[in-house]
PDB file of C-alpha atoms in Angstrom:
ATOM      1  CA  MET A   1       0.000   0.000   0.000  1.00 69.00           C
ATOM      2  CA  ASN A   2       1.356   3.390  -1.037  1.00 74.00           C
ATOM      3  CA  ASN A   3       0.454   6.133   1.436  1.00 85.00           C
ATOM      4  CA  GLN A   4       2.322   8.866  -0.417  1.00 88.00           C
ATOM      5  CA  ASN A   5       0.403  11.831  -1.850  1.00 90.00           C
ATOM      6  CA  PRO A   6       0.188  11.258  -5.643  1.00 91.00           C
ATOM      7  CA  TRP A   7      -1.233  14.774  -6.261  1.00 92.00           C
ATOM      8  CA  LYS A   8       0.951  17.743  -7.240  1.00 94.00           C
ATOM      9  CA  THR A   9      -0.583  21.170  -6.595  1.00 95.00           C
ATOM     10  CA  LEU A  10       0.487  23.687  -9.233  1.00 95.00           C
ATOM     11  CA  SER A  11      -1.596  26.632  -7.997  1.00 97.00           C
ATOM     12  CA  SER A  12      -4.364  27.310  -5.533  1.00 97.00           C
ATOM     13  CA  LYS A  13      -6.899  30.109  -5.158  1.00 97.00           C
ATOM     14  CA  VAL A  14      -9.792  30.934  -2.857  1.00 97.00           C
ATOM     15  CA  VAL A  15     -12.968  31.197  -4.966  1.00 97.00           C
ATOM     16  CA  TYR A  16     -15.285  32.050  -2.054  1.00 97.00           C
ATOM     17  CA  ASP A  17     -14.754  32.781   1.636  1.00 97.00           C
ATOM     18  CA  ASN A  18     -16.940  33.424   4.706  1.00 95.00           C
ATOM     19  CA  ASN A  19     -16.775  32.825   8.480  1.00 90.00           C
ATOM     20  CA  TRP A  20     -17.533  29.104   8.142  1.00 90.00           C
ATOM     21  CA  LEU A  21     -15.798  27.938   4.970  1.00 94.00           C
ATOM     22  CA  SER A  22     -13.712  28.665   1.919  1.00 96.00           C
ATOM     23  CA  LEU A  23     -14.099  27.200  -1.551  1.00 97.00           C
ATOM     24  CA  ILE A  24     -10.601  26.340  -2.782  1.00 97.00           C
ATOM     25  CA  GLU A  25      -9.784  25.677  -6.431  1.00 97.00           C
ATOM     26  CA  ASN A  26      -6.478  23.985  -7.221  1.00 96.00           C
ATOM     27  CA  ASP A  27      -4.774  23.360 -10.530  1.00 96.00           C
ATOM     28  CA  CYS A  28      -3.134  19.969 -10.059  1.00 95.00           C
ATOM     29  CA  LEU A  29      -1.435  17.062 -11.645  1.00 93.00           C
ATOM     30  CA  GLY A  30      -3.455  13.995 -10.670  1.00 91.00           C
ATOM     31  CA  PRO A  31      -2.121  10.569  -9.692  1.00 90.00           C
ATOM     32  CA  GLN A  32      -1.310   9.716 -13.345  1.00 91.00           C
ATOM     33  CA  ASP A  33       0.285  13.186 -13.906  1.00 91.00           C
ATOM     34  CA  ASN A  34      -2.852  14.302 -15.745  1.00 94.00           C
ATOM     35  CA  PRO A  35      -3.685  18.036 -15.438  1.00 95.00           C
ATOM     36  CA  THR A  36      -6.926  18.628 -13.565  1.00 95.00           C
ATOM     37  CA  LYS A  37      -8.748  21.019 -11.273  1.00 95.00           C
ATOM     38  CA  TYR A  38      -9.609  19.908  -7.737  1.00 94.00           C
ATOM     39  CA  THR A  39     -12.106  22.116  -5.964  1.00 96.00           C
ATOM     40  CA  TYR A  40     -13.078  21.470  -2.357  1.00 95.00           C
ATOM     41  CA  LEU A  41     -14.587  23.119   0.701  1.00 95.00           C
ATOM     42  CA  HIS A  42     -12.172  24.097   3.440  1.00 96.00           C
ATOM     43  CA  CYS A  43     -14.144  24.155   6.703  1.00 94.00           C
ATOM     44  CA  LYS A  44     -12.953  26.565   9.372  1.00 94.00           C
ATOM     45  CA  LYS A  45     -14.739  24.849  12.257  1.00 94.00           C
ATOM     46  CA  VAL A  46     -14.860  21.285  13.525  1.00 95.00           C
ATOM     47  CA  ALA A  47     -18.354  19.818  13.820  1.00 96.00           C
ATOM     48  CA  VAL A  48     -18.886  18.668  17.405  1.00 97.00           C
ATOM     49  CA  GLY A  49     -21.711  16.253  18.205  1.00 98.00           C
ATOM     50  CA  ILE A  50     -23.030  14.896  21.469  1.00 98.00           C
ATOM     51  CA  ILE A  51     -25.031  11.815  22.399  1.00 98.00           C
ATOM     52  CA  PRO A  52     -26.534  12.489  25.814  1.00 98.00           C
ATOM     53  CA  ILE A  53     -27.668   9.314  27.596  1.00 97.00           C
ATOM     54  CA  ASP A  54     -29.530   9.382  30.900  1.00 96.00           C
ATOM     55  CA  GLN A  55     -29.612   6.658  33.572  1.00 94.00           C
ATOM     56  CA  ASP A  56     -32.786   5.166  32.036  1.00 95.00           C
ATOM     57  CA  GLY A  57     -31.318   4.802  28.517  1.00 95.00           C
ATOM     58  CA  TYR A  58     -32.955   7.870  26.969  1.00 97.00           C
ATOM     59  CA  THR A  59     -31.264  10.280  24.595  1.00 98.00           C
ATOM     60  CA  TRP A  60     -32.276  13.616  23.076  1.00 97.00           C
ATOM     61  CA  LEU A  61     -32.507  14.386  19.368  1.00 97.00           C
ATOM     62  CA  VAL A  62     -32.638  17.808  17.811  1.00 96.00           C
ATOM     63  CA  GLY A  63     -34.868  18.426  14.818  1.00 95.00           C
ATOM     64  CA  GLN A  64     -34.555  21.307  12.418  1.00 92.00           C
ATOM     65  CA  TYR A  65     -35.166  22.290   8.833  1.00 91.00           C
ATOM     66  CA  ARG A  66     -31.958  21.866   6.835  1.00 92.00           C
ATOM     67  CA  TYR A  67     -31.925  24.416   4.053  1.00 90.00           C
ATOM     68  CA  PRO A  68     -29.575  22.595   1.622  1.00 90.00           C
ATOM     69  CA  LEU A  69     -31.699  19.424   1.796  1.00 92.00           C
ATOM     70  CA  LYS A  70     -35.030  21.293   1.805  1.00 93.00           C
ATOM     71  CA  SER A  71     -36.258  18.982   4.567  1.00 93.00           C
ATOM     72  CA  PHE A  72     -36.721  18.646   8.324  1.00 95.00           C
ATOM     73  CA  GLU A  73     -34.067  16.369   9.834  1.00 96.00           C
ATOM     74  CA  TRP A  74     -33.529  14.688  13.222  1.00 97.00           C
ATOM     75  CA  GLU A  75     -29.932  14.712  14.488  1.00 97.00           C
ATOM     76  CA  ILE A  76     -27.886  14.418  17.636  1.00 98.00           C
ATOM     77  CA  PRO A  77     -27.148  17.795  19.289  1.00 97.00           C
ATOM     78  CA  MET A  78     -24.302  19.351  17.337  1.00 96.00           C
ATOM     79  CA  GLY A  79     -22.521  22.593  16.511  1.00 94.00           C
ATOM     80  CA  GLY A  80     -19.313  24.088  15.194  1.00 93.00           C
ATOM     81  CA  SER A  81     -16.262  24.842  17.302  1.00 93.00           C
ATOM     82  CA  GLU A  82     -15.051  28.403  17.456  1.00 82.00           C
ATOM     83  CA  LEU A  83     -11.465  29.095  16.318  1.00 78.00           C
ATOM     84  CA  GLY A  84      -9.112  27.813  19.027  1.00 86.00           C
ATOM     85  CA  GLU A  85     -11.945  26.445  21.180  1.00 91.00           C
ATOM     86  CA  GLU A  86     -11.368  23.108  22.898  1.00 95.00           C
ATOM     87  CA  LEU A  87     -13.706  20.522  21.368  1.00 97.00           C
ATOM     88  CA  LEU A  88     -14.991  19.361  24.754  1.00 97.00           C
ATOM     89  CA  THR A  89     -15.814  22.965  25.692  1.00 97.00           C
ATOM     90  CA  CYS A  90     -17.730  23.274  22.425  1.00 96.00           C
ATOM     91  CA  ALA A  91     -19.599  20.024  23.135  1.00 97.00           C
ATOM     92  CA  GLN A  92     -20.588  21.242  26.602  1.00 97.00           C
ATOM     93  CA  ARG A  93     -21.776  24.600  25.217  1.00 94.00           C
ATOM     94  CA  GLU A  94     -23.731  23.058  22.325  1.00 94.00           C
ATOM     95  CA  LEU A  95     -25.466  20.483  24.523  1.00 96.00           C
ATOM     96  CA  ALA A  96     -26.636  23.206  26.921  1.00 94.00           C
ATOM     97  CA  GLU A  97     -27.652  25.605  24.118  1.00 92.00           C
ATOM     98  CA  GLU A  98     -29.619  23.087  22.079  1.00 92.00           C
ATOM     99  CA  THR A  99     -31.154  20.880  24.790  1.00 94.00           C
ATOM    100  CA  GLY A 100     -30.704  22.599  28.138  1.00 93.00           C
ATOM    101  CA  LEU A 101     -28.794  19.544  29.376  1.00 96.00           C
ATOM    102  CA  VAL A 102     -25.623  19.694  31.463  1.00 96.00           C
ATOM    103  CA  ALA A 103     -23.502  16.550  31.856  1.00 97.00           C
ATOM    104  CA  LYS A 104     -21.010  15.649  34.582  1.00 97.00           C
ATOM    105  CA  HIS A 105     -19.370  12.774  32.653  1.00 97.00           C
ATOM    106  CA  TRP A 106     -17.913  13.190  29.147  1.00 98.00           C
ATOM    107  CA  GLU A 107     -16.233  10.579  26.953  1.00 97.00           C
ATOM    108  CA  LYS A 108     -14.914  11.008  23.427  1.00 97.00           C
ATOM    109  CA  LEU A 109     -16.761   8.585  21.164  1.00 96.00           C
ATOM    110  CA  LEU A 110     -15.265   9.066  17.677  1.00 96.00           C
ATOM    111  CA  ASP A 111     -13.639  11.328  15.094  1.00 97.00           C
ATOM    112  CA  LEU A 112     -14.902  11.549  11.515  1.00 96.00           C
ATOM    113  CA  ALA A 113     -13.914  12.936   8.113  1.00 95.00           C
ATOM    114  CA  ILE A 114     -17.390  13.895   6.941  1.00 93.00           C
ATOM    115  CA  SER A 115     -17.044  13.942   3.148  1.00 91.00           C
ATOM    116  CA  ASP A 116     -13.373  13.549   2.334  1.00 90.00           C
ATOM    117  CA  CYS A 117     -13.705  13.795  -1.444  1.00 91.00           C
ATOM    118  CA  LEU A 118     -15.508  17.174  -1.314  1.00 94.00           C
ATOM    119  CA  SER A 119     -14.390  18.754   1.944  1.00 95.00           C
ATOM    120  CA  ASP A 120     -11.773  18.760   4.681  1.00 94.00           C
ATOM    121  CA  GLU A 121     -14.550  18.995   7.307  1.00 93.00           C
ATOM    122  CA  LEU A 122     -13.858  17.017  10.448  1.00 94.00           C
ATOM    123  CA  ALA A 123     -16.205  16.008  13.251  1.00 96.00           C
ATOM    124  CA  CYS A 124     -15.794  14.837  16.803  1.00 97.00           C
ATOM    125  CA  VAL A 125     -18.537  13.202  18.879  1.00 98.00           C
ATOM    126  CA  TYR A 126     -18.804  12.877  22.657  1.00 98.00           C
ATOM    127  CA  LEU A 127     -20.938  10.705  24.894  1.00 98.00           C
ATOM    128  CA  ALA A 128     -22.467  12.759  27.735  1.00 98.00           C
ATOM    129  CA  LYS A 129     -23.801  11.087  30.908  1.00 97.00           C
ATOM    130  CA  ASP A 130     -24.930  11.997  34.423  1.00 96.00           C
ATOM    131  CA  LEU A 131     -27.316  14.635  33.082  1.00 95.00           C
ATOM    132  CA  THR A 132     -29.258  17.456  34.668  1.00 91.00           C
ATOM    133  CA  MET A 133     -31.854  19.540  32.841  1.00 89.00           C
ATOM    134  CA  GLY A 134     -31.626  23.302  32.553  1.00 81.00           C
ATOM    135  CA  SER A 135     -33.090  25.583  29.901  1.00 78.00           C
ATOM    136  CA  ALA A 136     -32.085  25.588  26.243  1.00 71.00           C
ATOM    137  CA  SER A 137     -30.917  28.775  24.527  1.00 72.00           C
ATOM    138  CA  PRO A 138     -30.588  28.101  20.785  1.00 65.00           C
ATOM    139  CA  GLU A 139     -28.794  30.553  18.526  1.00 65.00           C
ATOM    140  CA  GLU A 140     -30.937  33.064  16.626  1.00 69.00           C
ATOM    141  CA  THR A 141     -30.355  31.143  13.370  1.00 68.00           C
ATOM    142  CA  GLU A 142     -31.816  27.961  14.894  1.00 69.00           C
ATOM    143  CA  GLN A 143     -35.443  26.901  15.160  1.00 79.00           C
ATOM    144  CA  LEU A 144     -35.144  23.599  16.985  1.00 84.00           C
ATOM    145  CA  SER A 145     -37.463  20.800  18.036  1.00 88.00           C
ATOM    146  CA  LEU A 146     -36.353  18.530  20.851  1.00 93.00           C
ATOM    147  CA  LYS A 147     -37.276  14.857  21.131  1.00 96.00           C
ATOM    148  CA  LYS A 148     -36.473  12.520  24.049  1.00 96.00           C
ATOM    149  CA  VAL A 149     -36.376   8.885  22.949  1.00 98.00           C
ATOM    150  CA  LEU A 150     -34.984   5.607  24.183  1.00 97.00           C
ATOM    151  CA  PHE A 151     -31.544   5.130  22.646  1.00 97.00           C
ATOM    152  CA  SER A 152     -32.854   1.944  21.004  1.00 96.00           C
ATOM    153  CA  GLU A 153     -35.466   4.100  19.224  1.00 98.00           C
ATOM    154  CA  ALA A 154     -32.702   6.382  17.926  1.00 98.00           C
ATOM    155  CA  VAL A 155     -30.970   3.283  16.524  1.00 97.00           C
ATOM    156  CA  SER A 156     -34.247   2.255  14.851  1.00 97.00           C
ATOM    157  CA  MET A 157     -34.626   5.762  13.424  1.00 97.00           C
ATOM    158  CA  VAL A 158     -31.165   5.418  11.837  1.00 98.00           C
ATOM    159  CA  LEU A 159     -31.957   1.988  10.412  1.00 97.00           C
ATOM    160  CA  GLU A 160     -35.308   3.211   9.039  1.00 97.00           C
ATOM    161  CA  GLY A 161     -33.759   6.308   7.409  1.00 97.00           C
ATOM    162  CA  GLN A 162     -35.422   8.797   9.765  1.00 97.00           C
ATOM    163  CA  ILE A 163     -31.986  10.027  10.888  1.00 98.00           C
ATOM    164  CA  ARG A 164     -29.777  10.718   7.861  1.00 97.00           C
ATOM    165  CA  ASP A 165     -27.137  13.161   9.084  1.00 96.00           C
ATOM    166  CA  SER A 166     -23.796  11.381   8.631  1.00 96.00           C
ATOM    167  CA  VAL A 167     -22.329  12.403  12.001  1.00 97.00           C
ATOM    168  CA  SER A 168     -25.505  11.333  13.814  1.00 98.00           C
ATOM    169  CA  VAL A 169     -25.698   8.011  11.965  1.00 97.00           C
ATOM    170  CA  ALA A 170     -22.051   7.141  12.621  1.00 97.00           C
ATOM    171  CA  ALA A 171     -22.211   8.168  16.284  1.00 97.00           C
ATOM    172  CA  ILE A 172     -25.440   6.309  17.056  1.00 97.00           C
ATOM    173  CA  LEU A 173     -24.260   3.133  15.338  1.00 97.00           C
ATOM    174  CA  LYS A 174     -20.839   3.355  17.027  1.00 96.00           C
ATOM    175  CA  LEU A 175     -22.454   3.709  20.450  1.00 96.00           C
ATOM    176  CA  GLN A 176     -24.796   0.808  19.634  1.00 95.00           C
ATOM    177  CA  THR A 177     -21.800  -1.437  18.881  1.00 94.00           C
ATOM    178  CA  LEU A 178     -20.192  -0.484  22.204  1.00 91.00           C
ATOM    179  CA  ASN A 179     -23.435  -1.341  24.008  1.00 76.00           C
ATOM    180  CA  VAL A 180     -22.924   1.607  26.366  1.00 63.00           C
ATOM    181  CA  ARG A 181     -25.947   2.711  28.416  1.00 56.00           C
TER     182      ARG A 181
END
């Protein structure tokens, strides 16, 4: 197996840029030395997801309308880390903002490359336990629904296609394989 980078970047330019991402266009020589363009999204934040599990085996899902998909989607609580922010600090903030939950016990569950052919976006997911309920305070760009379900129901929702978000699917199935409650 050859782990060396077969791509040669000849030039690179930013086609679009905002606070969340940049669209990068590269003129390259591909693996067979063929000239090509490779355009991808450079993400400036790490996606941070949380699976909160209470002592009775319940978890909380967040539902919201996802503009690019033109549909309402159920997901695990999740947000983007601020520049330089510790991922655990982001997870704690996002869980409280989106659900009102505060957890005493945190465990890193997995790291993901979300769509590695189109983007350099990374994700990290935590398991949160020993929960207490406070009040949610979503961001002004969020209109969220909250759903408390048995974790086994969340697994069924993944298997039935009711949860489609890649980070949520991977995290729920990973936790299911670990049989952690």
